C-alpha cells in the first residue's frame, strides 16, 4: 500500500488523516471550487432575467427548468462516469454547461422568446458537471480506510452546506462590482476551469471503468436494494430539512417577528456545521445504517416538539439541536451506499441519491407552504415530522444492506484502485 493513501492513524483526528496524502488537499479544494457555482447560479439567473424582462416569473420558470434538467440527468451522468470514467464526463459536461450558461445573458438581453430561455435553462441544468457524486466516488475508491472515508464524506456534506451560505454572499459581491450578467459569465468560467482541473487531476484515475462495466444491466444501480431504500430516504430527509426551514419562517411571522426568520434558519445551519464537523472528527459506535436510524429518530423527536406552541427562543434552541444531526444523517446515507453497493454502479447510486434529495426539497417547499396557509406554522412542522418519520422507516430497512463481507470486499477493491492511481 502506498504511504500517502494508507496514512491513517488512530492517534490523529480523522480530518488530519484525510488530508495526510499527497495532493488530497488540492483534490478536495477542486471539488469545493467545482460546486461553488451551484450556490450562485439560480440567484444570478433570477437577477439577470428580472433586469432584462422586468419581472420575476421568467426567472422562476428558467430556474425550474434548470432544476428539472439537473434532477433528471444527474443519475445518468453518474452512470456514464461508472462506464466511461470521470474525465470525459467532467470535461464534456463542463464545456457544454459553460457555453449554455454564457449564452443565457446575451439571449435575454436580445429579447429571446421565453421558451428559448426556458430551454436554455433546461440545458444548463442537464449539463451541470456531476462534481459532488464524482468526489464521493473518488473518496470511496481512494481511501480504503473506513475512518478516513467517513471523514471525507462528512467534509463533502459540510462543503455542500457551506456553499448555500457562501453562494449568496458571492452573488451580492459580483452584482455590486460587475453586475449580475457579468457575474453569470464568471460562474460559467469558474465551472469550466474547475471541471477541467478536476477532470485532468491524476487522482481521477481511480474512476477508471470496471471490467465489464460497459455491458452493465440497463437498470444499473437501481438493481441494488440499498438504492431502492436510500433514494426515498434521501427524498424524505431533504423534504424534512426544507419543511423545517419554511416552518421556521412561518413561525417567526406568526409571532410578528419576521426579522427572526433568518436567525432561526441560520441557527439550524450553524448547528448543522457543528454536527458535521463533530461527526467526521472521531469514530462513532455502530454501523452507518444503525447510526442513520438513530439520527432520523432523534430528528423526528426534536421536530415533533416544534409542533406545539413555543416561545421563539425555545424554537431557536430546538432548531439548533435539530440542525446538529442533519449533515451527519446526510453523511450516513452516503456511507450506507458506499458499504452496500457494487463499485461498478457506485457513482450512479450517489447520483440517484442526489436527485432524490433535490426532488424532496422541491416537493417540501410546495407542500409545506400550502400546509402553513391552511394550518399556520404547525402545518409546516407536521409536514417535516411526516417526512422525517418516513426517512426513519426507510433507514430501518437499510440495516440489512451493509454486511461485513460486503464492506471487506469493497475495502480490498479500494486498495487496488488506490494502488493503481498512485502507480
mmCIF file of C-alpha atoms in Angstrom:
data_model
loop_
_atom_site.group_PDB
_atom_site.id
_atom_site.type_symbol
_atom_site.label_atom_id
_atom_site.label_comp_id
_atom_site.label_asym_id
_atom_site.label_seq_id
_atom_site.Cartn_x
_atom_site.Cartn_y
_atom_site.Cartn_z
ATOM 1 C CA UNK A 1 0.000 0.000 0.000
ATOM 2 C CA UNK A 2 1.274 3.443 -0.922
ATOM 3 C CA UNK A 3 2.069 5.586 2.107
ATOM 4 C CA UNK A 4 0.217 8.698 1.003
ATOM 5 C CA UNK A 5 -3.017 6.691 0.665
ATOM 6 C CA UNK A 6 -2.795 4.451 3.703
ATOM 7 C CA UNK A 7 -1.721 7.056 6.239
ATOM 8 C CA UNK A 8 -4.482 6.653 8.818
ATOM 9 C CA UNK A 9 -3.538 6.790 12.464
ATOM 10 C CA UNK A 10 -5.895 6.404 15.445
ATOM 11 C CA UNK A 11 -3.820 8.993 17.306
ATOM 12 C CA UNK A 12 -4.690 11.764 14.863
ATOM 13 C CA UNK A 13 -8.046 13.335 14.097
ATOM 14 C CA UNK A 14 -9.846 11.834 11.123
ATOM 15 C CA UNK A 15 -9.567 15.132 9.235
ATOM 16 C CA UNK A 16 -5.778 15.200 9.617
ATOM 17 C CA UNK A 17 -5.679 11.621 8.371
ATOM 18 C CA UNK A 18 -7.935 12.526 5.452
ATOM 19 C CA UNK A 19 -5.560 15.144 4.098
ATOM 20 C CA UNK A 20 -2.333 13.329 5.008
ATOM 21 C CA UNK A 21 -1.708 12.076 1.467
ATOM 22 C CA UNK A 22 -0.025 13.948 -1.374
ATOM 23 C CA UNK A 23 -2.411 16.064 -3.376
ATOM 24 C CA UNK A 24 -5.523 15.258 -1.317
ATOM 25 C CA UNK A 25 -5.944 18.845 -0.104
ATOM 26 C CA UNK A 26 -5.777 20.053 -3.704
ATOM 27 C CA UNK A 27 -8.290 17.395 -4.735
ATOM 28 C CA UNK A 28 -10.731 18.471 -2.034
ATOM 29 C CA UNK A 29 -10.244 22.152 -2.936
ATOM 30 C CA UNK A 30 -11.013 21.402 -6.593
ATOM 31 C CA UNK A 31 -14.216 19.662 -5.540
ATOM 32 C CA UNK A 32 -15.272 22.631 -3.412
ATOM 33 C CA UNK A 33 -14.418 25.042 -6.219
ATOM 34 C CA UNK A 34 -16.394 22.994 -8.717
ATOM 35 C CA UNK A 35 -19.559 23.157 -6.618
ATOM 36 C CA UNK A 36 -19.328 26.837 -5.725
ATOM 37 C CA UNK A 37 -21.321 27.984 -8.799
ATOM 38 C CA UNK A 38 -24.247 25.737 -7.814
ATOM 39 C CA UNK A 39 -24.965 28.036 -4.864
ATOM 40 C CA UNK A 40 -24.911 31.093 -7.121
ATOM 41 C CA UNK A 41 -26.476 30.210 -10.476
ATOM 42 C CA UNK A 42 -30.177 30.278 -9.580
ATOM 43 C CA UNK A 43 -29.966 33.632 -7.819
ATOM 44 C CA UNK A 44 -27.907 35.150 -10.633
ATOM 45 C CA UNK A 45 -30.356 33.853 -13.248
ATOM 46 C CA UNK A 46 -33.299 35.392 -11.398
ATOM 47 C CA UNK A 47 -31.474 38.730 -11.115
ATOM 48 C CA UNK A 48 -30.392 38.752 -14.769
ATOM 49 C CA UNK A 49 -33.851 37.897 -16.080
ATOM 50 C CA UNK A 50 -35.515 40.386 -13.743
ATOM 51 C CA UNK A 51 -33.316 43.111 -15.190
ATOM 52 C CA UNK A 52 -33.949 42.091 -18.803
ATOM 53 C CA UNK A 53 -37.645 41.135 -18.616
ATOM 54 C CA UNK A 54 -38.820 43.435 -15.826
ATOM 55 C CA UNK A 55 -40.278 40.650 -13.672
ATOM 56 C CA UNK A 56 -39.520 37.509 -11.713
ATOM 57 C CA UNK A 57 -41.836 34.995 -13.388
ATOM 58 C CA UNK A 58 -39.487 34.198 -16.288
ATOM 59 C CA UNK A 59 -36.581 33.788 -13.872
ATOM 60 C CA UNK A 60 -38.662 31.342 -11.851
ATOM 61 C CA UNK A 61 -39.589 29.333 -14.950
ATOM 62 C CA UNK A 62 -35.982 29.172 -16.152
ATOM 63 C CA UNK A 63 -34.783 28.172 -12.676
ATOM 64 C CA UNK A 64 -37.445 25.453 -12.560
ATOM 65 C CA UNK A 65 -36.271 24.134 -15.929
ATOM 66 C CA UNK A 66 -32.686 24.134 -14.644
ATOM 67 C CA UNK A 67 -33.727 22.109 -11.584
ATOM 68 C CA UNK A 68 -35.633 19.672 -13.790
ATOM 69 C CA UNK A 69 -32.690 19.113 -16.125
ATOM 70 C CA UNK A 70 -30.300 18.707 -13.203
ATOM 71 C CA UNK A 71 -32.515 16.305 -11.278
ATOM 72 C CA UNK A 72 -33.381 14.063 -14.221
ATOM 73 C CA UNK A 73 -29.938 13.854 -15.815
ATOM 74 C CA UNK A 74 -27.672 13.576 -12.735
ATOM 75 C CA UNK A 75 -28.062 9.779 -12.309
ATOM 76 C CA UNK A 76 -27.375 9.185 -15.999
ATOM 77 C CA UNK A 77 -24.268 11.392 -15.996
ATOM 78 C CA UNK A 78 -23.151 9.450 -12.928
ATOM 79 C CA UNK A 79 -23.785 6.187 -14.810
ATOM 80 C CA UNK A 80 -21.537 7.448 -17.600
ATOM 81 C CA UNK A 81 -18.806 8.028 -15.003
ATOM 82 C CA UNK A 82 -19.087 4.374 -13.947
ATOM 83 C CA UNK A 83 -18.955 3.175 -17.556
ATOM 84 C CA UNK A 84 -16.549 5.642 -19.196
ATOM 85 C CA UNK A 85 -14.564 7.186 -16.331
ATOM 86 C CA UNK A 86 -14.718 10.582 -14.668
ATOM 87 C CA UNK A 87 -12.526 12.625 -17.015
ATOM 88 C CA UNK A 88 -14.622 12.572 -20.220
ATOM 89 C CA UNK A 89 -17.862 13.237 -18.328
ATOM 90 C CA UNK A 90 -16.492 16.164 -16.318
ATOM 91 C CA UNK A 91 -14.719 17.770 -19.270
ATOM 92 C CA UNK A 92 -17.587 17.421 -21.750
ATOM 93 C CA UNK A 93 -20.280 18.499 -19.275
ATOM 94 C CA UNK A 94 -18.107 21.403 -18.066
ATOM 95 C CA UNK A 95 -17.654 22.747 -21.598
ATOM 96 C CA UNK A 96 -21.339 22.369 -22.541
ATOM 97 C CA UNK A 97 -22.538 23.828 -19.231
ATOM 98 C CA UNK A 98 -20.258 26.861 -19.526
ATOM 99 C CA UNK A 99 -21.433 27.528 -23.088
ATOM 100 C CA UNK A 100 -25.123 27.287 -22.158
ATOM 101 C CA UNK A 101 -24.660 29.437 -19.069
ATOM 102 C CA UNK A 102 -22.670 32.029 -21.006
ATOM 103 C CA UNK A 103 -25.418 32.255 -23.661
ATOM 104 C CA UNK A 104 -28.277 32.982 -21.279
ATOM 105 C CA UNK A 105 -27.426 36.643 -20.597
ATOM 106 C CA UNK A 106 -26.971 37.611 -24.297
ATOM 107 C CA UNK A 107 -30.174 35.769 -25.219
ATOM 108 C CA UNK A 108 -32.140 37.572 -22.519
ATOM 109 C CA UNK A 109 -30.615 40.943 -23.437
ATOM 110 C CA UNK A 110 -31.552 40.426 -27.107
ATOM 111 C CA UNK A 111 -35.181 39.704 -26.190
ATOM 112 C CA UNK A 112 -35.243 35.982 -26.995
ATOM 113 C CA UNK A 113 -38.653 34.276 -26.602
ATOM 114 C CA UNK A 114 -39.448 32.857 -23.191
ATOM 115 C CA UNK A 115 -39.458 29.269 -24.468
ATOM 116 C CA UNK A 116 -35.875 29.743 -25.712
ATOM 117 C CA UNK A 117 -34.795 30.960 -22.283
ATOM 118 C CA UNK A 118 -36.555 28.039 -20.608
ATOM 119 C CA UNK A 119 -34.904 25.587 -22.995
ATOM 120 C CA UNK A 120 -31.534 27.179 -22.223
ATOM 121 C CA UNK A 121 -32.213 26.750 -18.505
ATOM 122 C CA UNK A 122 -33.019 23.087 -19.112
ATOM 123 C CA UNK A 123 -29.691 22.627 -20.915
ATOM 124 C CA UNK A 124 -27.821 24.468 -18.140
ATOM 125 C CA UNK A 125 -29.194 22.026 -15.564
ATOM 126 C CA UNK A 126 -28.779 18.945 -17.739
ATOM 127 C CA UNK A 127 -25.112 19.696 -18.433
ATOM 128 C CA UNK A 128 -24.045 20.763 -14.934
ATOM 129 C CA UNK A 129 -20.911 18.732 -14.088
ATOM 130 C CA UNK A 130 -21.663 15.967 -11.538
ATOM 131 C CA UNK A 131 -18.871 17.171 -9.258
ATOM 132 C CA UNK A 132 -20.466 16.095 -5.977
ATOM 133 C CA UNK A 133 -21.156 12.488 -6.942
ATOM 134 C CA UNK A 134 -17.766 12.204 -8.633
ATOM 135 C CA UNK A 135 -15.988 13.389 -5.490
ATOM 136 C CA UNK A 136 -17.833 10.900 -3.275
ATOM 137 C CA UNK A 137 -16.942 8.086 -5.640
ATOM 138 C CA UNK A 138 -13.296 9.204 -5.766
ATOM 139 C CA UNK A 139 -13.023 9.233 -1.967
ATOM 140 C CA UNK A 140 -14.646 5.800 -1.776
ATOM 141 C CA UNK A 141 -12.032 4.311 -4.088
ATOM 142 C CA UNK A 142 -9.064 6.362 -2.933
ATOM 143 C CA UNK A 143 -9.432 5.772 0.818
ATOM 144 C CA UNK A 144 -9.609 2.083 1.802
ATOM 145 C CA UNK A 145 -9.690 3.045 5.492
ATOM 146 C CA UNK A 146 -13.308 3.410 6.672
ATOM 147 C CA UNK A 147 -12.421 6.122 9.190
ATOM 148 C CA UNK A 148 -10.949 8.382 6.508
ATOM 149 C CA UNK A 149 -13.815 7.681 4.107
ATOM 150 C CA UNK A 150 -16.307 8.784 6.736
ATOM 151 C CA UNK A 151 -14.305 11.968 7.328
ATOM 152 C CA UNK A 152 -14.221 12.603 3.566
ATOM 153 C CA UNK A 153 -17.989 12.137 3.234
ATOM 154 C CA UNK A 154 -18.532 14.435 6.221
ATOM 155 C CA UNK A 155 -16.256 17.077 4.688
ATOM 156 C CA UNK A 156 -18.200 16.825 1.409
ATOM 157 C CA UNK A 157 -21.530 17.362 3.224
ATOM 158 C CA UNK A 158 -20.073 20.336 5.068
ATOM 159 C CA UNK A 159 -18.758 21.831 1.843
ATOM 160 C CA UNK A 160 -22.183 21.489 0.219
ATOM 161 C CA UNK A 161 -23.941 23.084 3.205
ATOM 162 C CA UNK A 162 -21.407 25.906 3.480
ATOM 163 C CA UNK A 163 -21.891 26.613 -0.216
ATOM 164 C CA UNK A 164 -25.523 27.525 0.488
ATOM 165 C CA UNK A 165 -24.266 30.243 2.836
ATOM 166 C CA UNK A 166 -21.291 31.439 0.778
ATOM 167 C CA UNK A 167 -23.031 31.412 -2.624
ATOM 168 C CA UNK A 168 -25.480 34.276 -1.963
ATOM 169 C CA UNK A 169 -22.676 36.385 -0.482
ATOM 170 C CA UNK A 170 -20.590 35.902 -3.630
ATOM 171 C CA UNK A 171 -23.620 36.823 -5.755
ATOM 172 C CA UNK A 172 -24.012 40.054 -3.792
ATOM 173 C CA UNK A 173 -20.336 40.879 -4.306
ATOM 174 C CA UNK A 174 -20.475 40.164 -8.043
ATOM 175 C CA UNK A 175 -23.707 42.109 -8.517
ATOM 176 C CA UNK A 176 -22.253 45.178 -6.841
ATOM 177 C CA UNK A 177 -18.874 45.042 -8.608
ATOM 178 C CA UNK A 178 -19.527 43.770 -12.151
ATOM 179 C CA UNK A 179 -23.291 43.274 -12.402
ATOM 180 C CA UNK A 180 -25.476 40.161 -12.441
ATOM 181 C CA UNK A 181 -24.908 39.407 -16.139
ATOM 182 C CA UNK A 182 -21.144 39.532 -15.866
ATOM 183 C CA UNK A 183 -21.465 37.508 -12.666
ATOM 184 C CA UNK A 184 -23.202 34.784 -14.668
ATOM 185 C CA UNK A 185 -20.273 34.763 -17.085
ATOM 186 C CA UNK A 186 -17.894 34.499 -14.131
ATOM 187 C CA UNK A 187 -19.857 31.444 -12.959
ATOM 188 C CA UNK A 188 -19.512 29.891 -16.407
ATOM 189 C CA UNK A 189 -15.756 30.477 -16.391
ATOM 190 C CA UNK A 190 -15.396 29.109 -12.864
ATOM 191 C CA UNK A 191 -17.361 25.979 -13.763
ATOM 192 C CA UNK A 192 -15.273 25.384 -16.869
ATOM 193 C CA UNK A 193 -11.977 25.924 -15.068
ATOM 194 C CA UNK A 194 -12.837 23.661 -12.136
ATOM 195 C CA UNK A 195 -14.258 20.905 -14.378
ATOM 196 C CA UNK A 196 -11.107 20.844 -16.483
ATOM 197 C CA UNK A 197 -8.796 20.976 -13.455
ATOM 198 C CA UNK A 198 -10.648 18.181 -11.664
ATOM 199 C CA UNK A 199 -11.137 16.161 -14.845
ATOM 200 C CA UNK A 200 -7.407 16.120 -15.597
ATOM 201 C CA UNK A 201 -6.367 15.512 -11.980
ATOM 202 C CA UNK A 202 -4.218 12.398 -11.630
ATOM 203 C CA UNK A 203 -6.353 11.237 -8.706
ATOM 204 C CA UNK A 204 -9.339 10.783 -11.039
ATOM 205 C CA UNK A 205 -7.561 7.743 -12.442
ATOM 206 C CA UNK A 206 -9.249 5.712 -9.682
ATOM 207 C CA UNK A 207 -12.544 6.192 -11.563
ATOM 208 C CA UNK A 208 -11.394 4.097 -14.486
ATOM 209 C CA UNK A 209 -14.250 1.851 -15.677
ATOM 210 C CA UNK A 210 -14.579 -1.530 -14.047
ATOM 211 C CA UNK A 211 -14.068 -4.641 -16.238
ATOM 212 C CA UNK A 212 -17.337 -5.357 -17.984
ATOM 213 C CA UNK A 213 -18.771 -2.021 -16.874
ATOM 214 C CA UNK A 214 -19.825 -1.049 -20.394
ATOM 215 C CA UNK A 215 -22.019 -4.186 -20.523
ATOM 216 C CA UNK A 216 -23.870 -3.493 -17.281
ATOM 217 C CA UNK A 217 -27.577 -4.229 -16.953
ATOM 218 C CA UNK A 218 -29.825 -1.422 -18.225
ATOM 219 C CA UNK A 219 -31.212 -0.831 -14.708
ATOM 220 C CA UNK A 220 -27.719 -0.128 -13.345
ATOM 221 C CA UNK A 221 -27.716 0.901 -9.691
ATOM 222 C CA UNK A 222 -31.487 0.513 -9.442
ATOM 223 C CA UNK A 223 -30.993 -3.238 -9.130
ATOM 224 C CA UNK A 224 -29.490 -2.743 -5.649
ATOM 225 C CA UNK A 225 -31.873 -2.945 -2.685
ATOM 226 C CA UNK A 226 -29.804 -0.347 -0.822
ATOM 227 C CA UNK A 227 -30.504 2.169 -3.600
ATOM 228 C CA UNK A 228 -34.238 1.468 -3.533
ATOM 229 C CA UNK A 229 -34.271 2.252 0.189
ATOM 230 C CA UNK A 230 -31.770 5.131 0.116
ATOM 231 C CA UNK A 231 -33.466 7.080 -2.696
ATOM 232 C CA UNK A 232 -36.809 7.569 -0.870
ATOM 233 C CA UNK A 233 -34.873 8.031 2.362
ATOM 234 C CA UNK A 234 -32.857 10.853 0.803
ATOM 235 C CA UNK A 235 -36.049 12.356 -0.632
ATOM 236 C CA UNK A 236 -37.718 12.295 2.787
ATOM 237 C CA UNK A 237 -34.710 13.640 4.709
ATOM 238 C CA UNK A 238 -34.295 16.668 2.460
ATOM 239 C CA UNK A 239 -38.050 17.205 2.412
ATOM 240 C CA UNK A 240 -37.916 17.345 6.216
ATOM 241 C CA UNK A 241 -34.984 19.780 6.204
ATOM 242 C CA UNK A 242 -36.714 22.108 3.726
ATOM 243 C CA UNK A 243 -40.019 21.916 5.607
ATOM 244 C CA UNK A 244 -38.245 22.792 8.868
ATOM 245 C CA UNK A 245 -36.734 25.925 7.325
ATOM 246 C CA UNK A 246 -40.051 27.042 5.809
ATOM 247 C CA UNK A 247 -41.973 26.315 9.005
ATOM 248 C CA UNK A 248 -39.416 28.308 10.997
ATOM 249 C CA UNK A 249 -40.033 31.324 8.757
ATOM 250 C CA UNK A 250 -43.780 30.888 9.239
ATOM 251 C CA UNK A 251 -43.312 30.620 12.998
ATOM 252 C CA UNK A 252 -41.389 33.897 13.081
ATOM 253 C CA UNK A 253 -44.106 35.684 11.086
ATOM 254 C CA UNK A 254 -46.778 34.184 13.350
ATOM 255 C CA UNK A 255 -45.018 35.807 16.327
ATOM 256 C CA UNK A 256 -44.895 39.158 14.468
ATOM 257 C CA UNK A 257 -41.106 38.847 14.286
ATOM 258 C CA UNK A 258 -40.385 38.258 10.611
ATOM 259 C CA UNK A 259 -36.860 39.580 11.232
ATOM 260 C CA UNK A 260 -36.182 36.454 13.328
ATOM 261 C CA UNK A 261 -36.759 34.037 10.435
ATOM 262 C CA UNK A 262 -33.224 34.443 9.136
ATOM 263 C CA UNK A 263 -31.795 33.932 12.597
ATOM 264 C CA UNK A 264 -33.774 30.732 13.162
ATOM 265 C CA UNK A 265 -32.625 29.263 9.838
ATOM 266 C CA UNK A 266 -29.069 30.442 10.454
ATOM 267 C CA UNK A 267 -29.122 28.681 13.833
ATOM 268 C CA UNK A 268 -30.220 25.480 12.099
ATOM 269 C CA UNK A 269 -27.324 25.847 9.630
ATOM 270 C CA UNK A 270 -24.776 26.608 12.369
ATOM 271 C CA UNK A 271 -25.914 23.557 14.309
ATOM 272 C CA UNK A 272 -25.500 21.528 11.128
ATOM 273 C CA UNK A 273 -21.959 22.745 10.566
ATOM 274 C CA UNK A 274 -21.029 21.923 14.163
ATOM 275 C CA UNK A 275 -22.642 18.495 13.950
ATOM 276 C CA UNK A 276 -20.985 17.761 10.630
ATOM 277 C CA UNK A 277 -17.538 18.678 11.931
ATOM 278 C CA UNK A 278 -18.019 16.560 15.059
ATOM 279 C CA UNK A 279 -19.294 13.604 13.058
ATOM 280 C CA UNK A 280 -16.238 13.431 10.844
ATOM 281 C CA UNK A 281 -13.804 14.194 13.665
ATOM 282 C CA UNK A 282 -13.979 10.884 15.512
ATOM 283 C CA UNK A 283 -15.278 7.348 15.217
ATOM 284 C CA UNK A 284 -18.822 6.708 16.474
ATOM 285 C CA UNK A 285 -20.231 3.358 17.650
ATOM 286 C CA UNK A 286 -22.410 1.209 15.430
ATOM 287 C CA UNK A 287 -22.712 0.594 11.723
ATOM 288 C CA UNK A 288 -23.733 3.506 9.438
ATOM 289 C CA UNK A 289 -27.216 2.055 8.929
ATOM 290 C CA UNK A 290 -27.815 1.868 12.696
ATOM 291 C CA UNK A 291 -26.454 5.389 13.129
ATOM 292 C CA UNK A 292 -28.792 6.614 10.394
ATOM 293 C CA UNK A 293 -31.855 5.156 12.158
ATOM 294 C CA UNK A 294 -30.802 6.781 15.439
ATOM 295 C CA UNK A 295 -30.235 10.203 13.846
ATOM 296 C CA UNK A 296 -33.531 10.132 11.955
ATOM 297 C CA UNK A 297 -35.386 9.145 15.125
ATOM 298 C CA UNK A 298 -33.693 11.935 17.091
ATOM 299 C CA UNK A 299 -34.519 14.442 14.347
ATOM 300 C CA UNK A 300 -38.174 13.307 14.410
ATOM 301 C CA UNK A 301 -38.426 13.763 18.192
ATOM 302 C CA UNK A 302 -36.954 17.284 18.102
ATOM 303 C CA UNK A 303 -39.125 18.414 15.185
ATOM 304 C CA UNK A 304 -42.144 16.822 16.853
ATOM 305 C CA UNK A 305 -41.617 19.139 19.830
ATOM 306 C CA UNK A 306 -41.812 22.126 17.474
ATOM 307 C CA UNK A 307 -45.407 21.247 16.548
ATOM 308 C CA UNK A 308 -46.519 22.710 19.878
ATOM 309 C CA UNK A 309 -46.825 26.450 20.518
ATOM 310 C CA UNK A 310 -43.466 27.518 21.893
ATOM 311 C CA UNK A 311 -41.739 30.860 22.501
ATOM 312 C CA UNK A 312 -39.296 31.907 19.775
ATOM 313 C CA UNK A 313 -36.187 31.474 22.000
ATOM 314 C CA UNK A 314 -37.186 27.830 22.603
ATOM 315 C CA UNK A 315 -37.828 27.381 18.876
ATOM 316 C CA UNK A 316 -34.342 28.762 18.192
ATOM 317 C CA UNK A 317 -32.733 26.260 20.583
ATOM 318 C CA UNK A 318 -34.648 23.327 19.098
ATOM 319 C CA UNK A 319 -33.749 24.460 15.571
ATOM 320 C CA UNK A 320 -30.071 24.433 16.538
ATOM 321 C CA UNK A 321 -30.392 20.964 18.089
ATOM 322 C CA UNK A 322 -32.243 19.614 15.041
ATOM 323 C CA UNK A 323 -29.582 21.064 12.771
ATOM 324 C CA UNK A 324 -26.834 19.175 14.594
ATOM 325 C CA UNK A 325 -27.978 15.824 13.171
ATOM 326 C CA UNK A 326 -28.784 16.927 9.599
ATOM 327 C CA UNK A 327 -25.296 16.756 7.961
ATOM 328 C CA UNK A 328 -24.350 13.598 9.903
ATOM 329 C CA UNK A 329 -27.526 11.967 8.574
ATOM 330 C CA UNK A 330 -26.575 13.013 5.030
ATOM 331 C CA UNK A 331 -23.108 11.535 5.566
ATOM 332 C CA UNK A 332 -24.524 8.299 6.981
ATOM 333 C CA UNK A 333 -26.774 7.887 3.916
ATOM 334 C CA UNK A 334 -23.706 8.112 1.680
ATOM 335 C CA UNK A 335 -21.743 5.726 3.925
ATOM 336 C CA UNK A 336 -24.505 3.118 3.752
ATOM 337 C CA UNK A 337 -24.486 3.204 -0.046
ATOM 338 C CA UNK A 338 -20.691 3.124 -0.067
ATOM 339 C CA UNK A 339 -20.696 -0.072 2.021
ATOM 340 C CA UNK A 340 -23.556 -1.861 0.265
ATOM 341 C CA UNK A 341 -23.387 -1.055 -3.454
ATOM 342 C CA UNK A 342 -21.076 -2.633 -6.027
ATOM 343 C CA UNK A 343 -18.247 -0.413 -7.243
ATOM 344 C CA UNK A 344 -19.431 -0.863 -10.826
ATOM 345 C CA UNK A 345 -22.532 1.257 -10.098
ATOM 346 C CA UNK A 346 -21.378 3.241 -7.066
ATOM 347 C CA UNK A 347 -21.227 6.661 -8.747
ATOM 348 C CA UNK A 348 -24.660 6.122 -10.264
ATOM 349 C CA UNK A 349 -26.079 5.223 -6.845
ATOM 350 C CA UNK A 350 -24.769 8.524 -5.484
ATOM 351 C CA UNK A 351 -26.388 10.227 -8.476
ATOM 352 C CA UNK A 352 -29.806 8.753 -7.691
ATOM 353 C CA UNK A 353 -29.462 9.850 -4.066
ATOM 354 C CA UNK A 354 -28.561 13.398 -5.121
ATOM 355 C CA UNK A 355 -31.548 13.629 -7.483
ATOM 356 C CA UNK A 356 -33.889 12.298 -4.818
ATOM 357 C CA UNK A 357 -32.659 14.910 -2.357
ATOM 358 C CA UNK A 358 -33.290 17.721 -4.839
ATOM 359 C CA UNK A 359 -36.773 16.392 -5.579
ATOM 360 C CA UNK A 360 -37.529 16.130 -1.864
ATOM 361 C CA UNK A 361 -36.588 19.757 -1.282
ATOM 362 C CA UNK A 362 -38.755 20.926 -4.191
ATOM 363 C CA UNK A 363 -41.764 18.855 -3.089
ATOM 364 C CA UNK A 364 -41.497 20.002 0.530
ATOM 365 C CA UNK A 365 -41.289 23.663 -0.486
ATOM 366 C CA UNK A 366 -44.667 23.391 -2.198
ATOM 367 C CA UNK A 367 -46.309 21.124 0.384
ATOM 368 C CA UNK A 368 -45.090 22.981 3.473
ATOM 369 C CA UNK A 369 -46.167 26.321 2.017
ATOM 370 C CA UNK A 370 -49.688 25.004 1.386
ATOM 371 C CA UNK A 371 -49.828 23.422 4.855
ATOM 372 C CA UNK A 372 -48.816 26.681 6.534
ATOM 373 C CA UNK A 373 -51.511 28.563 4.591
ATOM 374 C CA UNK A 374 -54.086 26.054 5.822
ATOM 375 C CA UNK A 375 -52.966 25.353 9.404
ATOM 376 C CA UNK A 376 -50.427 28.026 10.256
ATOM 377 C CA UNK A 377 -46.817 27.176 11.215
ATOM 378 C CA UNK A 378 -47.999 23.918 12.774
ATOM 379 C CA UNK A 379 -48.815 22.685 9.277
ATOM 380 C CA UNK A 380 -45.199 23.145 8.217
ATOM 381 C CA UNK A 381 -43.906 21.336 11.285
ATOM 382 C CA UNK A 382 -46.340 18.450 10.638
ATOM 383 C CA UNK A 383 -45.015 18.103 7.092
ATOM 384 C CA UNK A 384 -41.470 17.965 8.500
ATOM 385 C CA UNK A 385 -42.447 15.343 11.102
ATOM 386 C CA UNK A 386 -44.139 13.197 8.475
ATOM 387 C CA UNK A 387 -41.135 13.417 6.173
ATOM 388 C CA UNK A 388 -38.562 12.529 8.801
ATOM 389 C CA UNK A 389 -40.781 9.680 10.051
ATOM 390 C CA UNK A 390 -40.767 8.298 6.503
ATOM 391 C CA UNK A 391 -36.977 8.708 6.348
ATOM 392 C CA UNK A 392 -36.694 6.754 9.605
ATOM 393 C CA UNK A 393 -38.847 3.921 8.244
ATOM 394 C CA UNK A 394 -36.736 3.577 5.105
ATOM 395 C CA UNK A 395 -33.489 3.723 7.089
ATOM 396 C CA UNK A 396 -34.652 0.793 9.233
ATOM 397 C CA UNK A 397 -34.675 -1.352 6.081
ATOM 398 C CA UNK A 398 -31.112 -0.289 5.320
ATOM 399 C CA UNK A 399 -29.851 -2.095 8.424
ATOM 400 C CA UNK A 400 -29.795 -5.336 6.397
ATOM 401 C CA UNK A 401 -27.874 -3.985 3.406
ATOM 402 C CA UNK A 402 -24.333 -3.390 4.688
ATOM 403 C CA UNK A 403 -22.966 -6.759 5.749
ATOM 404 C CA UNK A 404 -19.344 -7.149 6.918
ATOM 405 C CA UNK A 405 -18.450 -9.338 3.937
ATOM 406 C CA UNK A 406 -19.593 -6.669 1.508
ATOM 407 C CA UNK A 407 -17.584 -3.971 3.286
ATOM 408 C CA UNK A 408 -14.482 -6.170 3.335
ATOM 409 C CA UNK A 409 -14.766 -6.816 -0.386
ATOM 410 C CA UNK A 410 -15.169 -3.112 -1.071
ATOM 411 C CA UNK A 411 -12.160 -2.245 1.083
ATOM 412 C CA UNK A 412 -9.977 -4.693 -0.819
ATOM 413 C CA UNK A 413 -11.188 -3.259 -4.108
ATOM 414 C CA UNK A 414 -10.476 0.234 -2.819
ATOM 415 C CA UNK A 415 -6.894 -0.717 -2.026
ATOM 416 C CA UNK A 416 -6.397 -1.985 -5.572
ATOM 417 C CA UNK A 417 -7.824 1.239 -7.032
ATOM 418 C CA UNK A 418 -5.622 3.373 -4.789
ATOM 419 C CA UNK A 419 -2.515 1.453 -5.795
ATOM 420 C CA UNK A 420 -3.429 1.807 -9.466
ATOM 421 C CA UNK A 421 -3.884 5.576 -9.099
ATOM 422 C CA UNK A 422 -0.541 6.021 -7.369
ATOM 423 C CA UNK A 423 1.367 3.815 -9.812
#
